[in-house]
């Protein structure tokens, strides 16, 4: 069974950093691009960024709202994708999801349950 | 960025009746070289992550009931539930993947009348 599980969320003060993890199972993680999304309380979905598979250079791309502050990386040996978040602001408060890119086309067939990040003093 | 606009914001439909959700993109998401529309639909139930329903605008994901259908091309798309069931209560989102940043519509909340 394909599964992705996010972890690492919690309460953090503005200006601080946090690293989220996305642990995958049930598929060959290294063959897939992965993306991160977020959903502020009561709001819609926002794409945060993605990392391609190593076969496609492992390149990353980000939304303008997080570019320069957030970094996505991956450890294929452990089947984990990471989201490093720096210089957090209250506007980053959201549930963060990771999702598998089904076929490299940027639509997503497997999502984790999400992890809540609350940025507050 | 491509702006995705959904309508209505919410709708209440009787059990067994049809529900129709519209999604409009600010520019065409049809890639003419392969004649594919880079548009997906998701269902999100309360407290759950999104679930993929359709990709390429009308290709049903495995396991999605056939009362759901996706249609449209270019800038105008529709998600139809032909006979609403209680388990279809959810928020539905369209998403374009024609270009990054990937963008979503604001969502349409479907409830039982």
Coordinates of N, CA and C in Angstrom, one line a residue:
Chain A
X1 N 0.8 -1.2 0.0 CA 0.0 0.0 0.0 C 0.9 1.2 0.0
X2 N 0.6 2.1 -0.9 CA 1.3 3.4 -1.0 C 0.9 4.3 0.2
X3 N 1.9 4.8 0.9 CA 1.7 5.6 2.1 C 2.7 6.7 2.2
X4 N 2.3 7.9 2.6 CA 3.2 9.0 2.9 C 2.7 9.5 4.3
X5 N 3.7 9.8 5.1 CA 3.4 10.3 6.5 C 4.3 11.5 6.8
X6 N 3.6 12.6 7.1 CA 4.3 13.8 7.5 C 4.6 13.8 9.0
X7 N 5.6 14.4 9.4 CA 5.9 14.6 10.8 C 6.8 15.9 11.0
X8 N 6.9 16.3 12.2 CA 7.7 17.4 12.6 C 7.0 18.7 12.8
X9 N 5.7 18.7 12.7 CA 5.0 20.0 12.9 C 5.0 20.3 14.4
X10 N 4.5 21.5 14.7 CA 4.3 22.0 16.1 C 4.2 23.5 16.2
X11 N 4.4 23.9 17.4 CA 4.3 25.4 17.7 C 5.8 26.0 17.6
X12 N 5.9 27.0 16.8 CA 7.2 27.7 16.7 C 7.0 29.2 16.7
X13 N 8.0 29.9 17.2 CA 7.9 31.3 17.3 C 8.3 32.0 16.0
X14 N 7.7 33.1 15.7 CA 8.1 33.8 14.5 C 9.6 34.1 14.4
X15 N 10.1 33.9 13.2 CA 11.5 34.1 12.9 C 12.3 32.8 13.1
X16 N 11.7 31.8 13.7 CA 12.5 30.5 13.9 C 12.3 29.6 12.8
X17 N 13.0 28.4 12.9 CA 13.0 27.4 11.8 C 12.3 26.1 12.3
X18 N 12.0 25.3 11.3 CA 11.4 24.0 11.6 C 11.6 23.1 10.4
X19 N 11.8 21.9 10.6 CA 12.0 20.9 9.5 C 10.9 19.9 9.6
X20 N 10.2 19.7 8.5 CA 9.2 18.7 8.3 C 9.8 17.5 7.6
X21 N 9.3 16.3 7.9 CA 9.7 15.1 7.2 C 8.5 14.5 6.5
X22 N 8.7 13.8 5.4 CA 7.7 13.1 4.7 C 8.2 11.7 4.5
X23 N 7.8 10.7 5.2 CA 8.3 9.3 5.1 C 7.3 8.5 4.2
X24 N 7.9 7.9 3.2 CA 7.1 7.2 2.2 C 7.3 5.7 2.3
X25 N 6.3 4.9 1.9 CA 6.4 3.5 1.9 C 5.5 2.9 0.8
X26 N 5.7 1.7 0.4 CA 4.8 1.0 -0.5 C 5.1 1.3 -2.0
X27 N 6.2 2.1 -2.2 CA 6.6 2.3 -3.6 C 8.1 2.7 -3.7
X28 N 8.6 2.7 -4.8 CA 10.0 3.0 -5.0 C 10.2 4.5 -5.0
X29 N 10.5 5.0 -3.8 CA 10.5 6.5 -3.5 C 11.3 7.2 -4.5
X30 N 12.5 6.7 -4.8 CA 13.5 7.4 -5.6 C 13.0 7.6 -7.1
X31 N 12.0 6.9 -7.5 CA 11.5 7.1 -8.9 C 10.5 8.2 -9.0
X32 N 10.1 8.8 -7.9 CA 9.0 9.8 -8.0 C 9.4 11.2 -7.5
X33 N 8.8 12.2 -8.2 CA 8.9 13.6 -7.7 C 7.9 13.7 -6.5
X34 N 8.2 14.5 -5.6 CA 7.3 14.8 -4.4 C 7.1 16.3 -4.3
X35 N 5.9 16.6 -3.8 CA 5.6 18.0 -3.6 C 5.1 18.2 -2.2
X36 N 5.3 19.4 -1.7 CA 4.7 19.9 -0.5 C 3.6 20.9 -0.7
X37 N 2.5 20.8 0.1 CA 1.4 21.7 0.0 C 1.1 22.2 1.4
X38 N 0.3 23.3 1.5 CA -0.2 23.7 2.8 C -1.6 24.2 2.7
X39 N -2.2 24.2 3.8 CA -3.6 24.6 3.9 C -3.8 25.4 5.2
X40 N -3.9 26.7 5.1 CA -4.2 27.5 6.3 C -5.6 27.1 6.9
X41 N -5.8 27.3 8.2 CA -7.0 27.0 8.8 C -8.2 27.5 8.1
X42 N -9.1 26.7 7.7 CA -10.3 27.1 7.0 C -10.2 27.6 5.6
X43 N -9.0 27.5 5.0 CA -8.7 28.0 3.7 C -8.4 26.9 2.7
X44 N -8.1 27.3 1.5 CA -7.8 26.4 0.4 C -6.4 25.9 0.3
X45 N -6.1 25.1 -0.7 CA -4.8 24.5 -0.9 C -3.8 25.4 -1.6
X46 N -2.6 25.3 -1.2 CA -1.5 26.1 -1.8 C -0.3 25.2 -2.0
X47 N 0.2 25.2 -3.2 CA 1.4 24.5 -3.5 C 2.6 25.2 -2.9
X48 N 3.5 24.5 -2.2 CA 4.6 25.1 -1.6 C 5.9 24.9 -2.5
X49 N 6.0 23.7 -3.0 CA 7.2 23.4 -3.8 C 7.3 21.9 -4.1
X50 N 8.3 21.6 -4.9 CA 8.5 20.2 -5.3 C 10.0 19.8 -5.5
X51 N 10.2 18.6 -5.4 CA 11.6 18.1 -5.8 C 11.4 16.9 -6.8
X52 N 12.1 17.0 -7.8 CA 12.1 15.9 -8.8 C 12.9 14.7 -8.4
X53 N 12.7 13.6 -9.1 CA 13.5 12.5 -8.8 C 15.0 12.7 -9.2
X54 N 15.9 11.9 -8.7 CA 17.3 12.0 -9.1 C 17.5 11.8 -10.7
X55 N 16.6 11.0 -11.2 CA 16.7 10.7 -12.7 C 16.4 12.0 -13.5
X56 N 15.8 13.0 -12.9 CA 15.5 14.2 -13.5 C 16.3 15.4 -12.8
X57 N 17.4 15.0 -12.2 CA 18.3 15.9 -11.6 C 18.0 16.3 -10.2
X58 N 16.9 15.8 -9.6 CA 16.6 16.2 -8.3 C 16.3 17.7 -8.1
X59 N 15.9 18.3 -9.1 CA 15.8 19.8 -9.0 C 14.6 20.2 -8.2
X60 N 14.6 21.4 -7.7 CA 13.5 21.9 -6.9 C 12.9 23.1 -7.5
X61 N 11.7 23.4 -7.1 CA 10.9 24.6 -7.5 C 10.0 25.0 -6.3
X62 N 9.8 26.3 -6.2 CA 9.1 26.8 -5.1 C 8.0 27.9 -5.5
X63 N 7.0 28.0 -4.6 CA 6.1 29.1 -4.7 C 6.8 30.4 -4.3
X64 N 6.3 31.5 -4.9 CA 7.0 32.8 -4.6 C 6.9 33.1 -3.1
X65 N 5.8 32.7 -2.5 CA 5.6 33.0 -1.1 C 6.6 32.4 -0.1
X66 N 7.3 31.4 -0.6 CA 8.3 30.7 0.3 C 9.7 30.6 -0.3
X67 N 9.9 31.1 -1.5 CA 11.2 31.0 -2.2 C 12.2 31.8 -1.4
X68 N 13.4 31.2 -1.1 CA 14.4 31.8 -0.4 C 14.3 31.5 1.1
X69 N 13.2 31.1 1.6 CA 13.0 30.7 3.0 C 12.9 29.2 3.2
X70 N 12.2 28.5 2.3 CA 12.0 27.1 2.4 C 12.9 26.3 1.5
X71 N 13.3 25.1 1.9 CA 14.1 24.3 1.0 C 13.6 22.9 1.1
X72 N 13.5 22.2 0.0 CA 13.0 20.8 -0.1 C 14.2 20.0 -0.4
X73 N 14.4 18.9 0.2 CA 15.5 17.9 -0.1 C 14.9 16.5 0.0
X74 N 15.7 15.5 -0.3 CA 15.3 14.2 -0.2 C 16.4 13.2 0.1
X75 N 16.1 12.1 0.8 CA 17.0 11.1 1.1 C 16.4 9.8 0.5
X76 N 16.8 9.4 -0.7 CA 16.1 8.2 -1.3 C 16.5 6.9 -0.5
X77 N 17.6 6.9 0.1 CA 18.0 5.7 0.9 C 17.0 5.4 2.0
X78 N 16.4 6.5 2.6 CA 15.5 6.4 3.7 C 14.1 6.6 3.3
X79 N 13.8 7.0 2.0 CA 12.5 7.2 1.5 C 11.8 8.4 2.2
X80 N 12.6 9.5 2.4 CA 12.1 10.6 3.1 C 12.3 11.9 2.3
X81 N 11.3 12.7 2.3 CA 11.5 14.1 1.7 C 11.4 15.1 2.9
X82 N 12.2 16.1 2.8 CA 12.2 17.1 3.9 C 11.7 18.5 3.4
X83 N 11.2 19.2 4.3 CA 10.8 20.6 4.0 C 11.5 21.4 5.2
X84 N 12.6 22.1 4.9 CA 13.2 23.0 5.8 C 12.6 24.4 5.7
X85 N 12.1 24.9 6.8 CA 11.4 26.2 6.8 C 12.1 27.1 7.7
X86 N 12.6 28.2 7.2 CA 13.3 29.2 7.9 C 12.5 30.5 7.9
X87 N 12.9 31.4 8.9 CA 12.3 32.7 8.9 C 10.8 32.7 8.9
X88 N 10.2 31.8 9.7 CA 8.8 31.6 9.7 C 8.0 32.8 10.2
X89 N 6.9 33.0 9.6 CA 6.0 34.1 10.0 C 4.6 33.5 10.3
X90 N 3.7 34.3 10.9 CA 2.4 33.8 11.3 C 1.6 33.4 10.0
X91 N 2.0 33.9 8.9 CA 1.3 33.6 7.7 C 1.7 32.2 7.2
X92 N 2.7 31.6 7.8 CA 3.0 30.2 7.4 C 2.3 29.2 8.3
X93 N 1.4 29.6 9.2 CA 0.6 28.7 10.0 C -0.4 27.9 9.0
X94 N -0.3 26.6 9.1 CA -1.1 25.8 8.2 C -0.9 24.3 8.5
X95 N -1.7 23.5 7.9 CA -1.4 22.1 7.8 C -0.6 21.9 6.6
X96 N 0.5 21.2 6.7 CA 1.4 20.9 5.6 C 1.3 19.5 5.2
X97 N 1.1 19.3 3.9 CA 0.9 18.0 3.3 C 2.1 17.7 2.3
X98 N 2.5 16.4 2.3 CA 3.3 16.0 1.2 C 2.5 15.1 0.3
X99 N 2.9 15.0 -0.9 CA 2.1 14.2 -1.9 C 3.0 13.7 -3.0
X100 N 2.7 12.5 -3.5 CA 3.5 11.9 -4.6 C 2.9 12.4 -5.9
X101 N 3.8 12.8 -6.7 CA 3.5 13.1 -8.1 C 3.3 11.8 -8.9
X102 N 2.1 11.6 -9.3 CA 1.8 10.2 -9.9 C 2.7 9.8 -11.0
X103 N 2.9 10.7 -11.9 CA 3.7 10.3 -13.1 C 4.6 11.4 -13.6
X104 N 5.0 12.3 -12.8 CA 5.9 13.3 -13.2 C 5.2 14.5 -13.9
X105 N 3.8 14.5 -13.8 CA 3.1 15.5 -14.5 C 2.5 16.6 -13.6
X106 N 2.8 16.5 -12.3 CA 2.3 17.5 -11.3 C 0.8 17.3 -11.0
X107 N 0.3 16.1 -11.0 CA -0.9 15.8 -10.3 C -0.6 14.7 -9.3
X108 N -1.4 14.6 -8.2 CA -0.9 13.9 -7.0 C -1.9 12.9 -6.5
X109 N -1.4 11.6 -6.5 CA -2.3 10.5 -6.2 C -2.3 10.0 -4.8
X110 N -1.2 10.4 -4.1 CA -1.1 9.9 -2.7 C -0.7 11.0 -1.8
X111 N -1.5 11.3 -0.8 CA -1.3 12.4 0.1 C -1.1 11.9 1.5
X112 N -0.3 12.5 2.3 CA -0.3 12.2 3.8 C -1.4 12.9 4.5
X113 N -1.5 12.6 5.7 CA -2.6 13.2 6.6 C -2.3 14.6 7.0
X114 N -1.1 15.0 6.8 CA -0.7 16.4 7.1 C -0.1 16.5 8.5
X115 N 0.6 17.6 8.7 CA 1.2 18.0 10.0 C 0.9 19.4 10.2
X116 N 0.5 19.8 11.4 CA 0.1 21.2 11.7 C 1.3 22.0 12.1
X117 N 1.6 23.1 11.5 CA 2.6 24.1 11.9 C 1.9 25.3 12.4
X118 N 2.1 25.7 13.6 CA 1.6 26.9 14.2 C 2.7 27.9 14.5
X119 N 2.7 29.1 13.9 CA 3.7 30.1 14.1 C 3.1 31.2 15.0
X120 N 3.5 31.2 16.2 CA 3.0 32.2 17.1 C 3.9 32.5 18.3
X121 N 3.9 33.7 18.8 CA 4.7 34.0 19.9 C 4.0 33.7 21.2
Chain B
X1 N 1.1 33.9 -13.1 CA 0.5 32.7 -12.5 C -0.9 32.5 -13.1
X2 N -1.3 31.3 -13.2 CA -2.6 31.0 -13.7 C -3.6 31.0 -12.5
X3 N -4.6 31.8 -12.7 CA -5.6 31.9 -11.6 C -6.8 31.0 -11.9
X4 N -7.2 30.2 -10.9 CA -8.3 29.2 -11.1 C -9.4 29.7 -10.3
X5 N -10.6 29.8 -10.9 CA -11.8 30.3 -10.3 C -12.9 29.2 -10.3
X6 N -13.4 28.9 -9.2 CA -14.5 27.9 -9.1 C -15.8 28.6 -8.7
X7 N -16.8 28.0 -9.3 CA -18.2 28.4 -8.9 C -19.1 27.2 -8.9
X8 N -20.1 27.2 -8.0 CA -20.3 28.2 -6.9 C -19.3 27.9 -5.8
X9 N -19.3 28.8 -4.8 CA -18.5 28.5 -3.6 C -19.1 27.4 -2.8
X10 N -20.4 27.2 -2.8 CA -21.0 26.1 -2.1 C -22.3 25.8 -2.8
X11 N -22.8 24.6 -2.7 CA -24.1 24.2 -3.2 C -24.7 23.1 -2.4
X12 N -26.0 23.1 -2.3 CA -26.7 22.1 -1.5 C -27.6 21.3 -2.5
X13 N -27.4 20.0 -2.5 CA -28.2 19.2 -3.5 C -28.9 18.0 -2.8
X14 N -30.0 17.7 -3.2 CA -30.7 16.6 -2.6 C -30.1 15.3 -3.0
X15 N -30.2 14.3 -2.1 CA -29.6 13.0 -2.4 C -30.2 12.4 -3.7
X16 N -29.4 11.9 -4.5 CA -29.8 11.4 -5.8 C -29.9 12.4 -6.9
X17 N -29.7 13.6 -6.6 CA -29.8 14.7 -7.6 C -28.3 15.0 -8.2
X18 N -28.3 15.8 -9.2 CA -27.0 16.1 -9.9 C -26.4 17.4 -9.2
X19 N -25.1 17.3 -9.1 CA -24.3 18.4 -8.6 C -23.3 18.8 -9.7
X20 N -23.2 20.1 -10.0 CA -22.3 20.5 -11.0 C -21.4 21.6 -10.5
X21 N -20.1 21.5 -10.7 CA -19.1 22.4 -10.2 C -18.3 22.9 -11.4
X22 N -18.1 24.2 -11.5 CA -17.4 24.8 -12.6 C -16.0 25.3 -12.1
X23 N -15.1 25.3 -13.1 CA -13.7 25.8 -12.8 C -13.2 26.5 -14.1
X24 N -12.8 27.7 -13.9 CA -12.3 28.5 -15.0 C -10.9 28.9 -14.8
X25 N -10.0 28.8 -15.8 CA -8.6 29.2 -15.7 C -8.4 30.5 -16.4
X26 N -7.5 31.3 -15.9 CA -7.2 32.6 -16.5 C -6.6 32.6 -17.8
X27 N -6.0 31.4 -18.1 CA -5.4 31.2 -19.5 C -5.6 29.7 -19.8
X28 N -5.6 29.4 -21.0 CA -5.8 28.0 -21.4 C -4.8 27.1 -20.8
X29 N -5.3 25.9 -20.3 CA -4.4 24.9 -19.8 C -4.4 23.7 -20.8
X30 N -4.8 23.9 -22.0 CA -4.7 22.9 -23.1 C -3.3 23.1 -23.8
X31 N -2.6 22.0 -23.8 CA -1.3 22.0 -24.4 C -1.5 21.4 -25.8
X32 N -1.4 22.2 -26.8 CA -1.9 21.8 -28.2 C -1.1 20.7 -28.8
X33 N 0.2 20.6 -28.4 CA 1.1 19.6 -29.0 C 0.7 18.2 -28.7
X34 N 0.0 18.0 -27.5 CA -0.5 16.7 -27.2 C -2.0 16.6 -27.0
X35 N -2.6 17.8 -27.1 CA -4.1 17.9 -27.0 C -4.6 17.4 -25.6
X36 N -3.8 17.8 -24.6 CA -4.2 17.4 -23.3 C -4.4 18.7 -22.4
X37 N -5.5 18.6 -21.6 CA -5.8 19.7 -20.7 C -5.1 19.3 -19.3
X38 N -4.3 20.2 -18.8 CA -3.5 20.0 -17.6 C -4.3 20.4 -16.4
X39 N -5.3 19.7 -16.1 CA -6.3 20.0 -15.1 C -6.7 18.8 -14.3
X40 N -6.6 18.9 -13.0 CA -7.0 17.8 -12.1 C -8.1 18.3 -11.1
X41 N -8.8 17.3 -10.6 CA -9.9 17.5 -9.6 C -9.6 16.7 -8.4
X42 N -9.8 17.3 -7.2 CA -9.6 16.6 -5.9 C -10.9 16.8 -5.1
X43 N -11.1 15.8 -4.2 CA -12.1 15.8 -3.2 C -11.5 15.8 -1.8
X44 N -11.9 16.7 -1.0 CA -11.4 16.8 0.4 C -12.5 16.7 1.4
X45 N -12.6 15.7 2.1 CA -13.5 15.5 3.2 C -13.0 16.1 4.5
X46 N -13.9 16.5 5.4 CA -13.4 17.2 6.6 C -12.3 16.4 7.4
X47 N -11.3 17.0 7.7 CA -10.2 16.3 8.5 C -9.4 15.4 7.7
X48 N -9.5 15.4 6.4 CA -8.8 14.4 5.5 C -7.9 15.2 4.5
X49 N -6.9 14.5 4.0 CA -6.2 15.1 2.9 C -7.0 15.1 1.6
X50 N -6.6 15.8 0.6 CA -7.3 15.7 -0.7 C -7.1 14.4 -1.3
X51 N -8.1 14.0 -2.2 CA -8.1 12.7 -2.9 C -8.2 13.1 -4.4
X52 N -7.3 12.5 -5.2 CA -7.4 12.7 -6.6 C -8.6 12.0 -7.2
X53 N -9.4 12.8 -8.0 CA -10.5 12.2 -8.7 C -10.3 12.1 -10.2
X54 N -9.7 13.2 -10.8 CA -9.5 13.2 -12.2 C -8.2 13.9 -12.5
X55 N -7.6 13.5 -13.6 CA -6.5 14.2 -14.2 C -6.7 14.2 -15.7
X56 N -5.9 15.1 -16.4 CA -6.1 15.4 -17.8 C -7.6 15.7 -18.0
X57 N -8.2 16.4 -17.0 CA -9.5 16.9 -17.0 C -10.6 15.9 -16.9
X58 N -10.4 14.7 -17.5 CA -11.5 13.8 -17.6 C -11.1 12.3 -17.4
X59 N -9.8 12.1 -17.1 CA -9.4 10.7 -16.8 C -9.7 10.4 -15.4
X60 N -10.5 9.5 -15.1 CA -10.9 9.1 -13.8 C -9.8 8.3 -13.1
X61 N -9.5 8.7 -11.9 CA -8.5 7.9 -11.1 C -9.1 6.6 -10.7
X62 N -8.3 5.6 -10.6 CA -8.8 4.3 -10.2 C -9.5 4.3 -8.9
X63 N -10.7 3.6 -8.9 CA -11.5 3.5 -7.7 C -12.5 4.6 -7.5
X64 N -12.5 5.6 -8.4 CA -13.5 6.7 -8.3 C -14.8 6.3 -8.9
X65 N -15.9 6.4 -8.2 CA -17.2 5.9 -8.7 C -17.5 6.6 -10.0
X66 N -18.2 5.9 -10.9 CA -18.5 6.5 -12.2 C -19.7 7.5 -12.2
X67 N -20.2 7.8 -11.0 CA -21.2 8.9 -10.9 C -20.5 10.2 -11.0
X68 N -19.2 10.2 -10.8 CA -18.3 11.4 -11.0 C -17.8 11.4 -12.4
X69 N -17.9 12.6 -13.0 CA -17.4 12.8 -14.4 C -16.7 14.2 -14.5
X70 N -15.7 14.3 -15.3 CA -15.0 15.5 -15.5 C -15.0 15.8 -17.0
X71 N -15.2 17.1 -17.3 CA -15.3 17.5 -18.7 C -14.7 18.9 -18.9
X72 N -14.6 19.3 -20.1 CA -14.2 20.7 -20.5 C -12.9 20.7 -21.2
X73 N -12.5 21.9 -21.7 CA -11.3 22.0 -22.4 C -10.9 23.5 -22.5
X74 N -9.6 23.8 -22.6 CA -9.1 25.1 -22.7 C -9.1 25.9 -21.4
X75 N -10.2 26.6 -21.1 CA -10.3 27.4 -19.9 C -11.5 27.1 -19.0
X76 N -12.4 26.3 -19.5 CA -13.6 26.0 -18.8 C -13.8 24.5 -18.6
X77 N -14.0 24.2 -17.3 CA -14.1 22.8 -16.9 C -15.2 22.5 -15.9
X78 N -15.7 21.3 -15.9 CA -16.8 21.0 -15.0 C -16.6 19.6 -14.4
X79 N -16.9 19.6 -13.1 CA -17.0 18.3 -12.4 C -18.5 18.1 -12.1
X80 N -19.0 16.9 -12.5 CA -20.4 16.6 -12.3 C -20.5 15.3 -11.4
X81 N -21.4 15.4 -10.4 CA -21.8 14.2 -9.7 C -23.2 13.9 -10.1
X82 N -23.4 12.8 -10.8 CA -24.7 12.6 -11.5 C -25.8 12.3 -10.5
X83 N -25.5 11.6 -9.4 CA -26.5 11.2 -8.4 C -25.8 11.3 -7.0
X84 N -26.0 12.4 -6.3 CA -25.3 12.7 -5.1 C -25.6 11.7 -4.0
X85 N -24.5 11.2 -3.4 CA -24.6 10.3 -2.3 C -24.1 11.0 -1.0
X86 N -24.5 10.5 0.1 CA -24.2 11.1 1.4 C -22.7 11.2 1.5
X87 N -21.9 10.2 1.0 CA -20.5 10.2 1.2 C -19.8 11.2 0.3
X88 N -20.5 11.9 -0.6 CA -19.9 12.8 -1.5 C -19.8 14.2 -0.9
X89 N -20.3 14.4 0.3 CA -20.2 15.7 1.0 C -18.7 16.0 1.3
X90 N -18.3 17.1 0.7 CA -16.9 17.4 0.7 C -16.7 18.7 0.1
X91 N -15.4 19.2 0.1 CA -15.0 20.3 -0.7 C -14.2 19.8 -1.9
X92 N -14.5 20.4 -3.1 CA -13.9 19.9 -4.3 C -13.0 21.0 -4.9
X93 N -11.8 20.7 -5.3 CA -10.9 21.6 -5.8 C -10.4 21.2 -7.2
X94 N -10.3 22.2 -8.1 CA -9.6 22.0 -9.3 C -8.2 22.5 -9.2
X95 N -7.2 21.9 -10.0 CA -5.8 22.3 -9.9 C -5.3 22.3 -11.3
X96 N -4.6 23.3 -11.7 CA -3.9 23.3 -13.0 C -2.5 22.9 -12.8
X97 N -2.0 22.1 -13.8 CA -0.5 21.8 -13.8 C 0.1 22.1 -15.1
X98 N -0.5 23.0 -15.8 CA 0.1 23.5 -17.1 C 1.4 24.2 -16.9
X99 N 1.5 25.0 -15.8 CA 2.7 25.7 -15.5 C 2.9 25.9 -14.0
X100 N 4.1 26.0 -13.5 CA 4.3 26.4 -12.1 C 4.3 27.9 -12.0
X101 N 3.9 28.4 -10.8 CA 3.4 27.6 -9.7 C 2.1 26.9 -9.9
X102 N 2.0 25.7 -9.4 CA 0.7 25.0 -9.5 C -0.3 25.8 -8.7
X103 N -1.5 25.9 -9.2 CA -2.5 26.7 -8.5 C -3.9 25.9 -8.5
X104 N -4.6 26.2 -7.4 CA -5.9 25.6 -7.2 C -7.0 26.6 -7.2
X105 N -8.2 26.1 -7.5 CA -9.4 26.9 -7.3 C -9.6 27.1 -5.8
X106 N -10.5 28.0 -5.5 CA -10.8 28.2 -4.1 C -11.7 27.2 -3.4
X107 N -12.2 26.2 -4.2 CA -12.9 25.2 -3.6 C -14.4 25.4 -3.7
X108 N -15.2 24.3 -3.8 CA -16.6 24.3 -3.8 C -17.1 23.3 -2.8
X109 N -17.9 23.8 -1.8 CA -18.4 22.9 -0.7 C -19.7 22.3 -1.2
X110 N -19.8 21.0 -1.2 CA -21.0 20.3 -1.5 C -21.7 19.7 -0.3
X111 N -22.9 20.1 -0.1 CA -23.7 19.6 1.1 C -25.0 19.0 0.6
X112 N -25.6 18.3 1.5 CA -26.9 17.7 1.3 C -28.1 18.7 1.6
X113 N -29.0 18.8 0.7 CA -30.1 19.7 0.9 C -31.2 18.9 1.8

